[in-house]
PDB file of C-alpha atoms in Angstrom:
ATOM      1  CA  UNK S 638     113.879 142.593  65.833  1.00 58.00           C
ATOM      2  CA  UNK S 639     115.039 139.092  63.725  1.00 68.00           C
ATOM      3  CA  UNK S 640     111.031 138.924  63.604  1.00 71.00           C
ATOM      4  CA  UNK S 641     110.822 142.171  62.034  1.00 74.00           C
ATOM      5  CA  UNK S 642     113.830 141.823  60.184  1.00 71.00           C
ATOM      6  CA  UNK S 643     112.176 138.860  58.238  1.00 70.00           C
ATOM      7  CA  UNK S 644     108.823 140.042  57.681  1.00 74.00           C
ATOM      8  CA  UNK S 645     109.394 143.878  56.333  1.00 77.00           C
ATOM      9  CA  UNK S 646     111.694 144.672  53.472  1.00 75.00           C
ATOM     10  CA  UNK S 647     115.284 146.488  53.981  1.00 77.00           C
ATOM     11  CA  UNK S 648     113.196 150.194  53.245  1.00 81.00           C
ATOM     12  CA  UNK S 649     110.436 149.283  55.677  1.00 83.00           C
ATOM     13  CA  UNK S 650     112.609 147.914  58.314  1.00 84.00           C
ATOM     14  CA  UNK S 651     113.759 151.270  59.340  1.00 86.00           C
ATOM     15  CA  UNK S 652     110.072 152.674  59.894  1.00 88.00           C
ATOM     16  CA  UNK S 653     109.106 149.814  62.215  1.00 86.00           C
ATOM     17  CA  UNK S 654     111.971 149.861  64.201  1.00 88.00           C
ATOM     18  CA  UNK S 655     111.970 153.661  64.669  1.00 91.00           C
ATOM     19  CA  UNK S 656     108.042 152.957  65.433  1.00 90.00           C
ATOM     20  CA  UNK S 657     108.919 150.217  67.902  1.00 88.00           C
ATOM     21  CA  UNK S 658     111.771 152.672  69.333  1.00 91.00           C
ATOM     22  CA  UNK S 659     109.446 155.277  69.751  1.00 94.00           C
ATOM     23  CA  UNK S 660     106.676 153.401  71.734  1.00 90.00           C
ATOM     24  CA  UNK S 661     109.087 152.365  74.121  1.00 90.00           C
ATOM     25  CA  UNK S 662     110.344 155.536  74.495  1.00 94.00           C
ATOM     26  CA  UNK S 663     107.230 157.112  75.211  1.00 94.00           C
ATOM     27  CA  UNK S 664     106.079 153.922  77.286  1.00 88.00           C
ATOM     28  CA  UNK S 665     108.127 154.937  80.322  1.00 88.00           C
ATOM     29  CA  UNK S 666     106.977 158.619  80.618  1.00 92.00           C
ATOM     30  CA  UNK S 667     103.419 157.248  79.931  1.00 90.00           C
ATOM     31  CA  UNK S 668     103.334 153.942  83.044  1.00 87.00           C
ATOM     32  CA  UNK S 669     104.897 157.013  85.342  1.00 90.00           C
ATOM     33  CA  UNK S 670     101.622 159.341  84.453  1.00 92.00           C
ATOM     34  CA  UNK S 671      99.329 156.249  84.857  1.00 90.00           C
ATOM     35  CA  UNK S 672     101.070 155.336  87.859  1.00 89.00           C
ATOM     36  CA  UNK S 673     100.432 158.782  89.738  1.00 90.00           C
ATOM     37  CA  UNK S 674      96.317 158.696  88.734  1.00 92.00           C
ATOM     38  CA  UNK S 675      96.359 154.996  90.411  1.00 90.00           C
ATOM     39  CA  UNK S 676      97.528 157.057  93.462  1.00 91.00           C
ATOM     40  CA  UNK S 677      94.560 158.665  93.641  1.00 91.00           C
ATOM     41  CA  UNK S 678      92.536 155.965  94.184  1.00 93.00           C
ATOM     42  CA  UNK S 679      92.203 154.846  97.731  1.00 93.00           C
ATOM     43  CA  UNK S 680      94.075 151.420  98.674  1.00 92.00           C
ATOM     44  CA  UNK S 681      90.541 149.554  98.795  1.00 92.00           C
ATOM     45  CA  UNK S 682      88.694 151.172  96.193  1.00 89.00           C
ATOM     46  CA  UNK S 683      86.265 152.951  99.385  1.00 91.00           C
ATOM     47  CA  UNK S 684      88.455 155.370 101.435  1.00 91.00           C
ATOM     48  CA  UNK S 685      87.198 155.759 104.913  1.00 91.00           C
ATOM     49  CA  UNK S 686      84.437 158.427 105.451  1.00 91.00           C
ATOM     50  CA  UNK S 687      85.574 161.906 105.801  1.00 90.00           C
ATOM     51  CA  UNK S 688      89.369 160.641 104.334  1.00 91.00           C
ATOM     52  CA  UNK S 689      90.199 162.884 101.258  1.00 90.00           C
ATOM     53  CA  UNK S 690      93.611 162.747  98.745  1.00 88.00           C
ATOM     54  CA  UNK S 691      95.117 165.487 100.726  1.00 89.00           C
ATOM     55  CA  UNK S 692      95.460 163.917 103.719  1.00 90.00           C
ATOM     56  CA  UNK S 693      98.522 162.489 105.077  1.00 91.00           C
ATOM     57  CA  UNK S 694      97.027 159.015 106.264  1.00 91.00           C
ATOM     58  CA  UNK S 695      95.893 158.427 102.695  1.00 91.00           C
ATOM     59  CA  UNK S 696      97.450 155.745 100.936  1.00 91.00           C
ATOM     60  CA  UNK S 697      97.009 155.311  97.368  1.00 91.00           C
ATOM     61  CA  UNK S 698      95.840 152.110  95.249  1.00 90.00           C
ATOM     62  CA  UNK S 699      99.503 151.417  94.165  1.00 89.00           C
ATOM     63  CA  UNK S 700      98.460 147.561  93.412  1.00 89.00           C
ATOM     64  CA  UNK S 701      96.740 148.812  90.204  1.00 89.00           C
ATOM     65  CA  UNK S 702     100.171 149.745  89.071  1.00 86.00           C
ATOM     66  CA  UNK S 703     100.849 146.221  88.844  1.00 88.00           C
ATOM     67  CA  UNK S 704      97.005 144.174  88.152  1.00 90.00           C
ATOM     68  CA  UNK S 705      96.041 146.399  85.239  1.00 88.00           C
ATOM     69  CA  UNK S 706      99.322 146.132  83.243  1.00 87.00           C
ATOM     70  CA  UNK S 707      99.784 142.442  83.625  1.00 91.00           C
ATOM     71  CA  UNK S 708      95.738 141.925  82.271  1.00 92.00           C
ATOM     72  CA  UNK S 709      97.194 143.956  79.279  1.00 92.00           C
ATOM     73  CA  UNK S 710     100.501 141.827  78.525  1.00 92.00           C
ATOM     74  CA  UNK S 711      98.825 138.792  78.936  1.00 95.00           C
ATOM     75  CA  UNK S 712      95.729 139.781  76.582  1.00 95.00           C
ATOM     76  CA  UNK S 713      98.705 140.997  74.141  1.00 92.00           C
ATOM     77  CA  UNK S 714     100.771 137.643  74.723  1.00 94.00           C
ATOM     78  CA  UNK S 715      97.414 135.462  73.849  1.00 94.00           C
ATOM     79  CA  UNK S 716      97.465 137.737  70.337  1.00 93.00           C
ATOM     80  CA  UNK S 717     100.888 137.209  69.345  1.00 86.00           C
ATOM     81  CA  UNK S 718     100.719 133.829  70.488  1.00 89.00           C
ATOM     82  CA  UNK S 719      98.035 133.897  67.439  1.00 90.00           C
ATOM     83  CA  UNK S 720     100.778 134.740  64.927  1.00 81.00           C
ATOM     84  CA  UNK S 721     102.376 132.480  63.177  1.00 79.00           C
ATOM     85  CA  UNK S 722     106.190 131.398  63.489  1.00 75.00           C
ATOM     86  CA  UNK S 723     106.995 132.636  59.827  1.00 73.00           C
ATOM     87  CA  UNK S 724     104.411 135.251  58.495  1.00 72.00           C
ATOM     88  CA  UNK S 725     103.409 134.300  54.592  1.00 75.00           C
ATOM     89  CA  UNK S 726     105.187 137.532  53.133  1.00 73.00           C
ATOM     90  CA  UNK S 727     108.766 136.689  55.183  1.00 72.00           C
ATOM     91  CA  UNK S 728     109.538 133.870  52.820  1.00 76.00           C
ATOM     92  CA  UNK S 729     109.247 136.017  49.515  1.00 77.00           C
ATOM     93  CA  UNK S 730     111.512 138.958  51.427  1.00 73.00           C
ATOM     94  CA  UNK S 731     113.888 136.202  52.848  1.00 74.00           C
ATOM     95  CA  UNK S 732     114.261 134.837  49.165  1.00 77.00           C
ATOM     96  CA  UNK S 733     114.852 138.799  47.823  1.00 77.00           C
ATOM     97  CA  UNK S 734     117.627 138.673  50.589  1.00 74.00           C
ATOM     98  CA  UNK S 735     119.227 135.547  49.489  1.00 76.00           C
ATOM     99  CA  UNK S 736     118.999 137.009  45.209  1.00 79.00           C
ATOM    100  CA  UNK S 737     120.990 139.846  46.672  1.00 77.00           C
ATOM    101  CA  UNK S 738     123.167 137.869  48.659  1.00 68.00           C
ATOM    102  CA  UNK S 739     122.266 139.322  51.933  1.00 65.00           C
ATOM    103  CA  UNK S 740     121.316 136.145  54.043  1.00 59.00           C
ATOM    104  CA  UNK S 741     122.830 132.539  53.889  1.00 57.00           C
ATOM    105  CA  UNK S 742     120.835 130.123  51.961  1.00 53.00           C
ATOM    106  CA  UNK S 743     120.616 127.843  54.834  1.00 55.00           C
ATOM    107  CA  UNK S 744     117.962 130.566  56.388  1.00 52.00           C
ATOM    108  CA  UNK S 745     115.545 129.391  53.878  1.00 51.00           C
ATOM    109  CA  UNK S 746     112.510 127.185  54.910  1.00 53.00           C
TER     110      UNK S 746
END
């Protein structure tokens, strides 16, 4: 949040951190759903002939509970690896700060 806090203003702060709040909120619910559709995929992709979801020796792709999210953070840690370390606007809200007295002046870069 010390990212966010520098790059949004004091009235815009609130909206991304109730939008950050919210994904993960709704993250959990969402990787359990996901994670019961990967179960009905068969362990190797190809179940055994005449082997259907119902049956009791059936056992589920569970791996792709793990492969498929870690593709996604590491394609999303390559894009914010993109970003910059201070984004252009933080330095005009970071000076606003310091006019109202709201940040040291030693934050400034």
């Amino acid at each position: 949040s010390t990212y966010m806090d520098e790059i949004f203003s004091q009235k815009a702060f609130g909206v991304a951190i109730s939008i950050l709040y919210t994904v993960v909120f709704v993250g959990f619910p969402l990787a359990m759903i996901t994670g019961s559709l990967y179960l009905t995929f068969y362990v190797t992709l190809k179940p055994p002939e005449g082997l259907l979801p119902d049956s009791k020796d059936w056992i589920g792709a569970w791996w792709m509970g793990m492969v498929i999210p870690a593709g996604i953070v590491f394609a999303m840690s390559f894009i914010l690896g993109l970003f910059p370390r201070q984004m252009p606007a933080a330095k005009k809200v970071l000076e606003e700060k310091i006019k109202k007295k709201k940040v040291p002046t030693a934050t400034l870069r």
